[in-house]
JSON list of C-alpha atoms in Angstrom, two decimals:
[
{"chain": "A", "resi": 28, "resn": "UNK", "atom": "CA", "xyz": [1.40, -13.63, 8.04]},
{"chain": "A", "resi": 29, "resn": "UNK", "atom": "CA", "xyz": [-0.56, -10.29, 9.41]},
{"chain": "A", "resi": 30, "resn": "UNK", "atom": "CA", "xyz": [0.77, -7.31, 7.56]},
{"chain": "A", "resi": 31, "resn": "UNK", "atom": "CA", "xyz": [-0.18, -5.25, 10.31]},
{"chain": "A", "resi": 32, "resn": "UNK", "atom": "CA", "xyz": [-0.74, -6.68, 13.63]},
{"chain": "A", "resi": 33, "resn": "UNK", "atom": "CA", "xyz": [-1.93, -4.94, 16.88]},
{"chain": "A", "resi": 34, "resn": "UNK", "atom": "CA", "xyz": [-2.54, -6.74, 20.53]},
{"chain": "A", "resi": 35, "resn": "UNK", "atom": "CA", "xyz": [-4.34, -7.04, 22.55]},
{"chain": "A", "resi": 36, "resn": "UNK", "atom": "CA", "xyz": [-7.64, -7.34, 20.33]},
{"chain": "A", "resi": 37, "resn": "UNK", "atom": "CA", "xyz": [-9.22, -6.31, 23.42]},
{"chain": "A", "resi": 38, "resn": "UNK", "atom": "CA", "xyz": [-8.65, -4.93, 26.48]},
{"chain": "A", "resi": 39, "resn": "UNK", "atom": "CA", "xyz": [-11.17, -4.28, 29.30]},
{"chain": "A", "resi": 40, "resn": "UNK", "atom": "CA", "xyz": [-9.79, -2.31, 32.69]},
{"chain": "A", "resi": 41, "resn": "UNK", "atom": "CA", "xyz": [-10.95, 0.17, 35.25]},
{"chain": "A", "resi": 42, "resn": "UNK", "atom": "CA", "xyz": [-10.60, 3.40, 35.77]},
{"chain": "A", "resi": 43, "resn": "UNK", "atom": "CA", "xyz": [-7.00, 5.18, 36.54]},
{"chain": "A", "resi": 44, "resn": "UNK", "atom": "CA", "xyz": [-5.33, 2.13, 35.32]},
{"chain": "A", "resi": 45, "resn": "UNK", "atom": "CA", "xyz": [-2.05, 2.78, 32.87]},
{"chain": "A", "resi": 46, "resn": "UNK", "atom": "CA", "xyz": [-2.47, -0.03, 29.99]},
{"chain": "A", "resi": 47, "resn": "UNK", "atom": "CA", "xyz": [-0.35, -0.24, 26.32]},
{"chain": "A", "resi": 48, "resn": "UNK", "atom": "CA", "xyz": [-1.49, -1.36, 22.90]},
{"chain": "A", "resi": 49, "resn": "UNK", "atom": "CA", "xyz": [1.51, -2.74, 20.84]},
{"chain": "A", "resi": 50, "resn": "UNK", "atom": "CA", "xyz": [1.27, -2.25, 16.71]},
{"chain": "A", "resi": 51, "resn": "UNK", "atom": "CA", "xyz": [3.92, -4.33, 14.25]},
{"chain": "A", "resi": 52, "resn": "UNK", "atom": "CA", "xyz": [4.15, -4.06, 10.97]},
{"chain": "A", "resi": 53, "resn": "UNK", "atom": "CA", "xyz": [6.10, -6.36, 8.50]},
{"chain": "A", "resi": 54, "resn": "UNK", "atom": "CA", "xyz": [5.89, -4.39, 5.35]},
{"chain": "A", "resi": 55, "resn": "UNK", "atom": "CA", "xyz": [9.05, -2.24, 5.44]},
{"chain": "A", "resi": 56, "resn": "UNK", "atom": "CA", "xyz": [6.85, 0.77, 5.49]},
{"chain": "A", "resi": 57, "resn": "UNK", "atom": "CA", "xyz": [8.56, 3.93, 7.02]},
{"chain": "A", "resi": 58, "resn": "UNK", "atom": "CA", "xyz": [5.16, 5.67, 8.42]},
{"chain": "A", "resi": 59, "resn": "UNK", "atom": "CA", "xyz": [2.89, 4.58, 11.33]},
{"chain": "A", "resi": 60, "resn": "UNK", "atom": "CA", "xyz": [-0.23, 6.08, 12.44]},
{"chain": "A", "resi": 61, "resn": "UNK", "atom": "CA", "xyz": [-2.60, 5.67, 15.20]},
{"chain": "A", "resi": 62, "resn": "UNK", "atom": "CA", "xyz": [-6.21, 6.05, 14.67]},
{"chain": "A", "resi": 63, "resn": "UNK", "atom": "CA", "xyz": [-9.45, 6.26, 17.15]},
{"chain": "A", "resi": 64, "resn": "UNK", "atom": "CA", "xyz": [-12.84, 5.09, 16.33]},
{"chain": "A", "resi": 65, "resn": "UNK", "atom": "CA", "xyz": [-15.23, 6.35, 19.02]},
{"chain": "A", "resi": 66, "resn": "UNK", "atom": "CA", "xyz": [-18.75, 5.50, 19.67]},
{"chain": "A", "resi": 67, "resn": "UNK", "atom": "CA", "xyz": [-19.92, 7.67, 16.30]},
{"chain": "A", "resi": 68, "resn": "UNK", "atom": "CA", "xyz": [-17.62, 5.44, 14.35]},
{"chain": "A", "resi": 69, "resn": "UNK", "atom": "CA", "xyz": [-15.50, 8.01, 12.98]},
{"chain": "A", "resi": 70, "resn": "UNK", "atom": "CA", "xyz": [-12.04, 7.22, 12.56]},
{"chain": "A", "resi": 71, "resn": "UNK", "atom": "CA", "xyz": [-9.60, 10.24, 14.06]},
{"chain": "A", "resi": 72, "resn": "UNK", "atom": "CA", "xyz": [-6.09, 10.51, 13.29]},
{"chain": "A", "resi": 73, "resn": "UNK", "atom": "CA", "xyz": [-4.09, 10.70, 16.51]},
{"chain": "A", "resi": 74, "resn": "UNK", "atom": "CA", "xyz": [-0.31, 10.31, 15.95]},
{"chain": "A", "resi": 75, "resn": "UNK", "atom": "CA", "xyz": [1.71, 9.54, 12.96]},
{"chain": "A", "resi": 76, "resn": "UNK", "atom": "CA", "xyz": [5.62, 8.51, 12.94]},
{"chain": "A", "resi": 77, "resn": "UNK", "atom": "CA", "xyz": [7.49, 8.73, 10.21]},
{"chain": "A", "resi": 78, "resn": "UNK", "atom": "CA", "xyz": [11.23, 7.13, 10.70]},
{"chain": "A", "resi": 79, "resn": "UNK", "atom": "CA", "xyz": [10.54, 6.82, 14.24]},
{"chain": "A", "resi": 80, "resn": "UNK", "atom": "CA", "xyz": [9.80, 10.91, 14.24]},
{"chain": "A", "resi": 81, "resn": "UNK", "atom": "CA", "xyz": [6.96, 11.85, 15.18]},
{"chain": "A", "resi": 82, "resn": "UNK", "atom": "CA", "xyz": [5.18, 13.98, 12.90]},
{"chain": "A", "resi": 83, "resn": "UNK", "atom": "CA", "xyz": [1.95, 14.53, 13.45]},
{"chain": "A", "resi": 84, "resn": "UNK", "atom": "CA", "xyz": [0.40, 14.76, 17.09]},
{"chain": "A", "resi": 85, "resn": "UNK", "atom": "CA", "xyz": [-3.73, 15.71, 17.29]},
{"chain": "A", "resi": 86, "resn": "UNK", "atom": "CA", "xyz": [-5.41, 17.07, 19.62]},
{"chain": "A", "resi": 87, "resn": "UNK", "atom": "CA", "xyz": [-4.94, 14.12, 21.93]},
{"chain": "A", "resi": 88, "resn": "UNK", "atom": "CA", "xyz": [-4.70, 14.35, 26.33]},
{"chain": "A", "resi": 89, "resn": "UNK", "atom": "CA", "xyz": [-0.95, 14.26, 26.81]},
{"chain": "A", "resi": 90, "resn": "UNK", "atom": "CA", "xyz": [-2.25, 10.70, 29.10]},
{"chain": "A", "resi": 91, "resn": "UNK", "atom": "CA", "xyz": [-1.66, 9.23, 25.55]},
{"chain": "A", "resi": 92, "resn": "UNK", "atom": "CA", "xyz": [2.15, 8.71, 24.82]},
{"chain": "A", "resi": 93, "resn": "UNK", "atom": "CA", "xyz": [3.45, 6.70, 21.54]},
{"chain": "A", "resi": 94, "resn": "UNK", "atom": "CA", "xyz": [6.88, 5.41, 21.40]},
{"chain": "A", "resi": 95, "resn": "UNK", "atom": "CA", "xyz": [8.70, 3.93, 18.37]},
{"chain": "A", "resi": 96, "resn": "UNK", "atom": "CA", "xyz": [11.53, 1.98, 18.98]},
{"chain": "A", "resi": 97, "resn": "UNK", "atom": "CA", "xyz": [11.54, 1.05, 15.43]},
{"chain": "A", "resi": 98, "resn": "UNK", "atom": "CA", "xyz": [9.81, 1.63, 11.89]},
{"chain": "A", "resi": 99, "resn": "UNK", "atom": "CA", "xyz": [8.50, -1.34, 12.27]},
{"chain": "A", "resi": 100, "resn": "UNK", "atom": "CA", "xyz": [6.86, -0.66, 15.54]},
{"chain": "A", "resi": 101, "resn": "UNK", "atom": "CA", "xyz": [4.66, 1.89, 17.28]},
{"chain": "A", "resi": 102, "resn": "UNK", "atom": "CA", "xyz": [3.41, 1.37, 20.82]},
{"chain": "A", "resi": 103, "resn": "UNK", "atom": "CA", "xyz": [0.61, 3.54, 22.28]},
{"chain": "A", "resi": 104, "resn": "UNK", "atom": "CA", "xyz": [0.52, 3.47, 26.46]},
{"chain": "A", "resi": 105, "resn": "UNK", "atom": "CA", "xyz": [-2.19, 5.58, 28.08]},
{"chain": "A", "resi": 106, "resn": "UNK", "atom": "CA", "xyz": [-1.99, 6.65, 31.37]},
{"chain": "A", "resi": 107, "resn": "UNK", "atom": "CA", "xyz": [-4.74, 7.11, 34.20]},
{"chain": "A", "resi": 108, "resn": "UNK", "atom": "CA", "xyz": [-7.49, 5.97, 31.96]},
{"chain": "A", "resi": 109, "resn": "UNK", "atom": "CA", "xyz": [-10.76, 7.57, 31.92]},
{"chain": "A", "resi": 110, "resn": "UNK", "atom": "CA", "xyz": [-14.70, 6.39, 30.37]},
{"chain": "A", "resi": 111, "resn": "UNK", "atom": "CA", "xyz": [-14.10, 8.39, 27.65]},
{"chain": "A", "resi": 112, "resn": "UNK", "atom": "CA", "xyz": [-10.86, 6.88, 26.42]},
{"chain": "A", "resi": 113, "resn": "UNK", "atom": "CA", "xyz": [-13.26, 3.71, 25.74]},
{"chain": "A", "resi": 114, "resn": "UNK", "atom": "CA", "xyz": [-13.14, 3.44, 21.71]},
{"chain": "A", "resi": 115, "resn": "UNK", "atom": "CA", "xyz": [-11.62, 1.03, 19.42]},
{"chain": "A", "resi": 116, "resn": "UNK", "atom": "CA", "xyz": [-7.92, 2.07, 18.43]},
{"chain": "A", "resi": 117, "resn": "UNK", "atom": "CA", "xyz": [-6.71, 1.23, 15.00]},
{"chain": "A", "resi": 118, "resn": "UNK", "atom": "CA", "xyz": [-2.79, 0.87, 13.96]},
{"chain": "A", "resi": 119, "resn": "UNK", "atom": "CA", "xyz": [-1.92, 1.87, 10.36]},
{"chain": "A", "resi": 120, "resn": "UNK", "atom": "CA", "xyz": [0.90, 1.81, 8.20]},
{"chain": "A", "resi": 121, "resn": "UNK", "atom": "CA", "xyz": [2.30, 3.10, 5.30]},
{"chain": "A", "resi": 122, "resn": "UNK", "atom": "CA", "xyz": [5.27, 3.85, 2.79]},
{"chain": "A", "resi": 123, "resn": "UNK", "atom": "CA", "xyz": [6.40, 7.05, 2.89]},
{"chain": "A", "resi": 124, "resn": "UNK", "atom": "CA", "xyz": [3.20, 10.14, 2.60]},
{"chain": "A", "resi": 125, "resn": "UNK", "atom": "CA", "xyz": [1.01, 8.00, -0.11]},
{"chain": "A", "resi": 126, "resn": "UNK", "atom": "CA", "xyz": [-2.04, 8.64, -1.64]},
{"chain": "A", "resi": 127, "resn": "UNK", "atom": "CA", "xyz": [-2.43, 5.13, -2.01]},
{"chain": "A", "resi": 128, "resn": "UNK", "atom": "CA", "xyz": [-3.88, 3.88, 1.06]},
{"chain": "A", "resi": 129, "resn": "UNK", "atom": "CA", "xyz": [-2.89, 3.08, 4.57]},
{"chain": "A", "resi": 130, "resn": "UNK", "atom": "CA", "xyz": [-2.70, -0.27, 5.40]},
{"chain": "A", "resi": 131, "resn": "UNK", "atom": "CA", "xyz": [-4.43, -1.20, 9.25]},
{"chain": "A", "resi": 132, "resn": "UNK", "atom": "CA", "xyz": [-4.74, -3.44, 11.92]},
{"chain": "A", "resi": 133, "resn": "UNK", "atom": "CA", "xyz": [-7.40, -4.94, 13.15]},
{"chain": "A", "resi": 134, "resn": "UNK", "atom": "CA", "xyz": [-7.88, -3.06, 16.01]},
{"chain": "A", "resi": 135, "resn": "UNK", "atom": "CA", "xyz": [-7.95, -3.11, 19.69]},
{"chain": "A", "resi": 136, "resn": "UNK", "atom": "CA", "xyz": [-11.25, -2.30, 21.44]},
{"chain": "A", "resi": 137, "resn": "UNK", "atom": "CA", "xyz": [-10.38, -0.72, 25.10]},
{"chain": "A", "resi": 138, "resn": "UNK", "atom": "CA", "xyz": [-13.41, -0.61, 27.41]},
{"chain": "A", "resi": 139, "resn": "UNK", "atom": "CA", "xyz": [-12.99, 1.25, 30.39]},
{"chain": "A", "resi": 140, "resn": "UNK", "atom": "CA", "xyz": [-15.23, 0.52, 33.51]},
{"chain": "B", "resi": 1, "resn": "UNK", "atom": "CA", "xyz": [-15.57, 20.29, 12.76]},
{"chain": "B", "resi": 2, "resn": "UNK", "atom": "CA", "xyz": [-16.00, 16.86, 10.36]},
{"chain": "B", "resi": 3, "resn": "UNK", "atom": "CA", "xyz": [-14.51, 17.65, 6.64]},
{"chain": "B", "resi": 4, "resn": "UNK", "atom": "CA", "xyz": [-15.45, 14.82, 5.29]},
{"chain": "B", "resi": 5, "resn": "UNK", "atom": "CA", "xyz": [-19.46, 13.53, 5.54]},
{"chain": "B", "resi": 6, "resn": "UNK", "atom": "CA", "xyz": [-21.23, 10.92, 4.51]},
{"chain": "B", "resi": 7, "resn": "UNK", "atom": "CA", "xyz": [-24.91, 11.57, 5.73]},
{"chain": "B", "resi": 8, "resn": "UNK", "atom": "CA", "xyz": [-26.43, 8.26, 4.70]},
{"chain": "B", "resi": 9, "resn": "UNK", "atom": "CA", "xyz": [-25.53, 5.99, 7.38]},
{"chain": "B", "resi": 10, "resn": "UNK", "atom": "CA", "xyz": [-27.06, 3.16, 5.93]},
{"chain": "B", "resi": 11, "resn": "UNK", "atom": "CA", "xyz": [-28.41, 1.70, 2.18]},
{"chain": "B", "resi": 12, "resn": "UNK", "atom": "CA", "xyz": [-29.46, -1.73, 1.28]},
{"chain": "B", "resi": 13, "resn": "UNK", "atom": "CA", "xyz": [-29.57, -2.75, -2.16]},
{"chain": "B", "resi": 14, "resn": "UNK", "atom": "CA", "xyz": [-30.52, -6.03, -3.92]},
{"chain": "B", "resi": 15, "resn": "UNK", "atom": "CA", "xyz": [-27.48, -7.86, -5.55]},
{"chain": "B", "resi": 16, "resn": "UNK", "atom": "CA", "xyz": [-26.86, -7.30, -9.04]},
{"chain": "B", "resi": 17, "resn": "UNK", "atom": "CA", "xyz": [-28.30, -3.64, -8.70]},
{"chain": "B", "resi": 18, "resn": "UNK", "atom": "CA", "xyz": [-26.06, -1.10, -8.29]},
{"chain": "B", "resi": 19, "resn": "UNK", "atom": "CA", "xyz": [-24.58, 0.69, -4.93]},
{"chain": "B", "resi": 20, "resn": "UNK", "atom": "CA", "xyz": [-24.16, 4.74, -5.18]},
{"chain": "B", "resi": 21, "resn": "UNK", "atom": "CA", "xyz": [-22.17, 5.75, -1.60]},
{"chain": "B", "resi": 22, "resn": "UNK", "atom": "CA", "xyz": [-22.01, 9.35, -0.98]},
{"chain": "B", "resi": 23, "resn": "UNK", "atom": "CA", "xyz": [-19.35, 11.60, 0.43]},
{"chain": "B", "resi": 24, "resn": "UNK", "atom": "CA", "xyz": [-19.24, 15.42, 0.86]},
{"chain": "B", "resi": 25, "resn": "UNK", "atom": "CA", "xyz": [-16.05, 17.13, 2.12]},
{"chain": "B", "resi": 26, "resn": "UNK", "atom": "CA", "xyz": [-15.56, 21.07, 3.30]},
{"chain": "B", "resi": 27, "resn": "UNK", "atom": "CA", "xyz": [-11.61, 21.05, 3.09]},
{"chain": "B", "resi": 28, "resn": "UNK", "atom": "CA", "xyz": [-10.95, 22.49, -0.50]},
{"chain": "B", "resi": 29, "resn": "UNK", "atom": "CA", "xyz": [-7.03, 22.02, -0.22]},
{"chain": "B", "resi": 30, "resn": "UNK", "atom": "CA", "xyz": [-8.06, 18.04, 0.14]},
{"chain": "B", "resi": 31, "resn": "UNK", "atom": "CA", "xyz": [-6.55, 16.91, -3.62]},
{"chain": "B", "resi": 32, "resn": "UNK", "atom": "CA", "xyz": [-6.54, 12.82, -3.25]},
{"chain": "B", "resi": 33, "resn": "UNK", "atom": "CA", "xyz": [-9.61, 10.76, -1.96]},
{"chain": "B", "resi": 34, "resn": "UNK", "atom": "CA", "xyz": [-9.86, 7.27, -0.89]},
{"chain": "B", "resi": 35, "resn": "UNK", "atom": "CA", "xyz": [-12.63, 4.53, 0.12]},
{"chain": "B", "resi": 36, "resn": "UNK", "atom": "CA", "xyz": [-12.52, 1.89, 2.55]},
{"chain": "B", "resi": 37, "resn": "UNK", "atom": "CA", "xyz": [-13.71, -0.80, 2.93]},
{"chain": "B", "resi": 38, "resn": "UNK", "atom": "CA", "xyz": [-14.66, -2.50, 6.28]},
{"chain": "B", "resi": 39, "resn": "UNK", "atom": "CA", "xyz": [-15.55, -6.04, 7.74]},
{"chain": "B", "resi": 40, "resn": "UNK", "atom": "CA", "xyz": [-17.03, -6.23, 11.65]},
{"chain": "B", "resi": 41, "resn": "UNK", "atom": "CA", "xyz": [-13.91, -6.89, 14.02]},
{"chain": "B", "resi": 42, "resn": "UNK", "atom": "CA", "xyz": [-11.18, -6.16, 10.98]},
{"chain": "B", "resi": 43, "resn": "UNK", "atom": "CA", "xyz": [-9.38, -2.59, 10.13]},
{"chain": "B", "resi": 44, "resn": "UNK", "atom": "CA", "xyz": [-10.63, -1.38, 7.03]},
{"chain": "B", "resi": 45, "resn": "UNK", "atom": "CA", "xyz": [-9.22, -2.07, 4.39]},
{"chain": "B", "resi": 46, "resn": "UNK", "atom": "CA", "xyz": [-7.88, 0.31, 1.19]},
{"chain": "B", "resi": 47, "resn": "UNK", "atom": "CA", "xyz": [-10.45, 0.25, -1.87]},
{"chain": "B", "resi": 48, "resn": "UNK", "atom": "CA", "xyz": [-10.01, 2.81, -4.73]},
{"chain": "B", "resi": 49, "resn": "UNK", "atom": "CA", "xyz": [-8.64, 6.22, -4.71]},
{"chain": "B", "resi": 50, "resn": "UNK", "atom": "CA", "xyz": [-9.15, 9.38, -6.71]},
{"chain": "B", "resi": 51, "resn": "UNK", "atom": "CA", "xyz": [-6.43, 12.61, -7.53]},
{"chain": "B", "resi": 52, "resn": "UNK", "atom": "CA", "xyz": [-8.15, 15.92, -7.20]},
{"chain": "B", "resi": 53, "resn": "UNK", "atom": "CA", "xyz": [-7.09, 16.31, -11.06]},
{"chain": "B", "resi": 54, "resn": "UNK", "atom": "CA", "xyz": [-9.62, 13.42, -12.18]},
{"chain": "B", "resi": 55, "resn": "UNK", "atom": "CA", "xyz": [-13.02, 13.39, -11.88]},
{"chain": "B", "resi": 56, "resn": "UNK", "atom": "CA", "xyz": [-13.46, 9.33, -12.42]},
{"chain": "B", "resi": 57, "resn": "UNK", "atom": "CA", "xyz": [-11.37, 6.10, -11.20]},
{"chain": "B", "resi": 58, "resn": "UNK", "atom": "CA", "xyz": [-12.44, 2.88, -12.15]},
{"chain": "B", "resi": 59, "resn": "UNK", "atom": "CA", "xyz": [-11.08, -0.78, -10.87]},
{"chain": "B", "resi": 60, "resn": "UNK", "atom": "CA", "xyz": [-13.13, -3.54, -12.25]},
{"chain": "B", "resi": 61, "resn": "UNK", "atom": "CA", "xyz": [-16.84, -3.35, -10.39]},
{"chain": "B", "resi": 62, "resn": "UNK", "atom": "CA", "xyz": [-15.71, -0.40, -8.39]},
{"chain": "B", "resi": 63, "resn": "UNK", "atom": "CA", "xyz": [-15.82, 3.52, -9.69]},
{"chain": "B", "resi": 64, "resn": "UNK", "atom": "CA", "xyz": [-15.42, 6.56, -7.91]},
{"chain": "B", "resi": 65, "resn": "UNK", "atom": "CA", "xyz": [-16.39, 9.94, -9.19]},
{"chain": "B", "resi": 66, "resn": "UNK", "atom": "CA", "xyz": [-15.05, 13.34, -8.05]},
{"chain": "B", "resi": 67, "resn": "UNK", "atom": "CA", "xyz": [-17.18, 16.37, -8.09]},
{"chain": "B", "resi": 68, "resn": "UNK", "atom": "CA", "xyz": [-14.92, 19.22, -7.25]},
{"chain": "B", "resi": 69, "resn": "UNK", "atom": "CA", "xyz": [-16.60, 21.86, -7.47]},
{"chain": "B", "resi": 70, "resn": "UNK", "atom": "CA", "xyz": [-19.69, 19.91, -5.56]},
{"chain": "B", "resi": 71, "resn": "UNK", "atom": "CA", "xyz": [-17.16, 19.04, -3.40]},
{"chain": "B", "resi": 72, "resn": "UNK", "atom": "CA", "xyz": [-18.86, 15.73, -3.63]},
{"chain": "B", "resi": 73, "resn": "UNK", "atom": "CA", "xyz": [-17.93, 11.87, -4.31]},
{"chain": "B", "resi": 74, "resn": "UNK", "atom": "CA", "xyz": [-19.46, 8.95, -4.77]},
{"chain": "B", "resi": 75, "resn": "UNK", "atom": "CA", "xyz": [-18.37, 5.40, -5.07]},
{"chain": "B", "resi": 76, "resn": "UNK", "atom": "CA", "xyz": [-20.35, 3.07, -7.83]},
{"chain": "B", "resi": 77, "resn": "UNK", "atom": "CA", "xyz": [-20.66, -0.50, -7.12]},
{"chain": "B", "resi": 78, "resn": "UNK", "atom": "CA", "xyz": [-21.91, -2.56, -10.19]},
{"chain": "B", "resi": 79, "resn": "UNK", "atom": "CA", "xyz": [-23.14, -5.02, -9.44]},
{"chain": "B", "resi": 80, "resn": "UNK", "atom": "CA", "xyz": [-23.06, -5.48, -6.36]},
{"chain": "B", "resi": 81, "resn": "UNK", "atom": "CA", "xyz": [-22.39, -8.45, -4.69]},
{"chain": "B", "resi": 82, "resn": "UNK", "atom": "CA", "xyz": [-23.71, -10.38, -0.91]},
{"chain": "B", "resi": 83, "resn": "UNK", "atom": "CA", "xyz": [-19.70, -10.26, -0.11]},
{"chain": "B", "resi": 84, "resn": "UNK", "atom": "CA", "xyz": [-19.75, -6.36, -0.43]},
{"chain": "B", "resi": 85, "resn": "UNK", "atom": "CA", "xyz": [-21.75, -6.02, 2.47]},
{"chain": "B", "resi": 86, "resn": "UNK", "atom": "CA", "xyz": [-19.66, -3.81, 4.83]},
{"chain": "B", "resi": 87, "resn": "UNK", "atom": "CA", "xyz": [-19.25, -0.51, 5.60]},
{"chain": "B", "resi": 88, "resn": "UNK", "atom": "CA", "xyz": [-17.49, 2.10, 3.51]},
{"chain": "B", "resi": 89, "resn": "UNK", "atom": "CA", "xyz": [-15.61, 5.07, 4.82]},
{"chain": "B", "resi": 90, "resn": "UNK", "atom": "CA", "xyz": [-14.75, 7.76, 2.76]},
{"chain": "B", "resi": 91, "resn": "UNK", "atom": "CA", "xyz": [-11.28, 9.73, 3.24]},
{"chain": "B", "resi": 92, "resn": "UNK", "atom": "CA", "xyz": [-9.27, 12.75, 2.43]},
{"chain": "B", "resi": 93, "resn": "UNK", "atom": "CA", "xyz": [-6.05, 13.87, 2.23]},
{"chain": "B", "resi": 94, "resn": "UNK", "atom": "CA", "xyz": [-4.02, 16.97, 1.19]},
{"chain": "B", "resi": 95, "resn": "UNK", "atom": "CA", "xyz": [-0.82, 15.49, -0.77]},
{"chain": "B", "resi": 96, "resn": "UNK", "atom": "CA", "xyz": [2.07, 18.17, 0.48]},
{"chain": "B", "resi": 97, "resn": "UNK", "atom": "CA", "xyz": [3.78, 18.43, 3.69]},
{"chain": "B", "resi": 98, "resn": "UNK", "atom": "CA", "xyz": [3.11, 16.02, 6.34]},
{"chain": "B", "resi": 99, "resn": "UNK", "atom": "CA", "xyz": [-0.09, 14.15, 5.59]},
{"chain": "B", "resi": 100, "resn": "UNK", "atom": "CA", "xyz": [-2.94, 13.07, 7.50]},
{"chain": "B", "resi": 101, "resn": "UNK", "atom": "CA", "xyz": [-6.53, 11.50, 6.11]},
{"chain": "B", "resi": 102, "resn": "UNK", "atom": "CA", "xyz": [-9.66, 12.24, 7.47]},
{"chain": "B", "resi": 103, "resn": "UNK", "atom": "CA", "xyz": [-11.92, 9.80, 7.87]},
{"chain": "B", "resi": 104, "resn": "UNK", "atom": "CA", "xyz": [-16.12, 10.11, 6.97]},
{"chain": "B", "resi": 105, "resn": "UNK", "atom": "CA", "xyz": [-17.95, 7.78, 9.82]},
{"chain": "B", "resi": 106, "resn": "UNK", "atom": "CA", "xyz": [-19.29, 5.32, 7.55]},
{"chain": "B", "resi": 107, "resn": "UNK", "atom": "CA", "xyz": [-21.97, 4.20, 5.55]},
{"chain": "B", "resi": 108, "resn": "UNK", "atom": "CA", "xyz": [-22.99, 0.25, 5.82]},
{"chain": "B", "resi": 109, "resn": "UNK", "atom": "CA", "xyz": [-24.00, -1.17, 2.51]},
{"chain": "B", "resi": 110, "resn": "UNK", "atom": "CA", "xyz": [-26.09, -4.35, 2.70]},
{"chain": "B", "resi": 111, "resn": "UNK", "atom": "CA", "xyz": [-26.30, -6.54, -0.45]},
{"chain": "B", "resi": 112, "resn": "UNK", "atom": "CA", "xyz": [-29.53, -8.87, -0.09]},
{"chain": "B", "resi": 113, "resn": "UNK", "atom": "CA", "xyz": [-29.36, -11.54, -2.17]}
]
């Protein structure tokens, strides 16, 4: 039973195309994140939710829109996609602010052509 | 502007020798550090941490050290082992207020056996 599941596992789509990435999470934890790995591989933060608040929001093109219906849940939907959107996008979770460790998905690799 | 560093993006190392993975960070208000682990096509996956008010952790094969003043740490793997090939991000975090980790972009460890 995945702890923290994300689908698709990939998506491929063209250009200007709106497309969503769904993220569950069965551990009870009250914080969600969403992370981007780009082509360097590094791994930047782009939202958290705590409680189904959102609390922290990067630097990321307002075309990228989370929604939280739930704790247990944290969409991501991205509007009018672009080449440089193309990255794999990891779901994390987490109980409460913890220096213990997030716990991720697996990831969803978006390719935009 | 990338706090946390890890300028080696690659080592290999024969198995039973030991693994020394390097991290440098900028942020001096980071006070808890963490490792990851990570598997091709899988999130990575929590490791060992470290509190800014140690300068060693230790979990069975696994130690980190924490060079403050450096601002410098490294993760020990002894011995290593063909199933900890994968690569290794280091992270940061600053404990108060709303929390976020930055990420290092990796370094792949190869065990050959």
């Amino acid at each position: 039973d995945t702890a923290v599941s994300q689908t698709p596992k990939y998506l491929v789509t063209q250009m200007g195309n709106d497309k969503s990435i769904k993220c569950e999470q069965n551990l009870g934890h009250d914080t969600m994140y969403w992370y981007k790995q780009d082509s360097k591989k590094f791994l930047k933060i782009m939202f958290s939710y705590n409680n189904k608040e959102l609390i922290i929001n990067e630097t990321v093109p307002n075309r990228f829109s989370p929604k939280s219906p739930d704790k247990a849940h944290l969409n991501l939907h991205i509007n009018s996609l672009e080449l440089g959107d193309s990255a794999v996008y990891f779901c994390a979770s987490s109980q409460g602010f913890t220096s213990y460790g997030y716990t991720f998905g697996s990831g969803t690799r978006l390719t935009v052509v | 502007d990338q706090q946390v560093k890890q300028n080696s993006p690659s080592l290999s190392v024969q198995e039973g020798r030991i693994s020394i993975l390097n991290c440098d960070y900028t942020n001096s208000m980071f006070d808890y550090f963490l490792w990851y682990k990570k598997y091709p096509a899988e999130g990575p996956t929590f490791l060992i941490s470290i509190s800014s008010i140690k300068d060693k952790n230790e979990d069975g094969r696994f130690t980190v050290f924490l060079n403050k003043s450096a601002k410098h740490l490294s993760l020990h793997i002894v011995p290593s082992q063909p199933g900890d090939s994968a690569v290794y991000f280091c992270a940061a975090g600053m404990s108060g207020g709303y929390q976020k980790v930055t990420f290092g972009t990796g370094t792949k460890l190869q065990v050959i056996p």
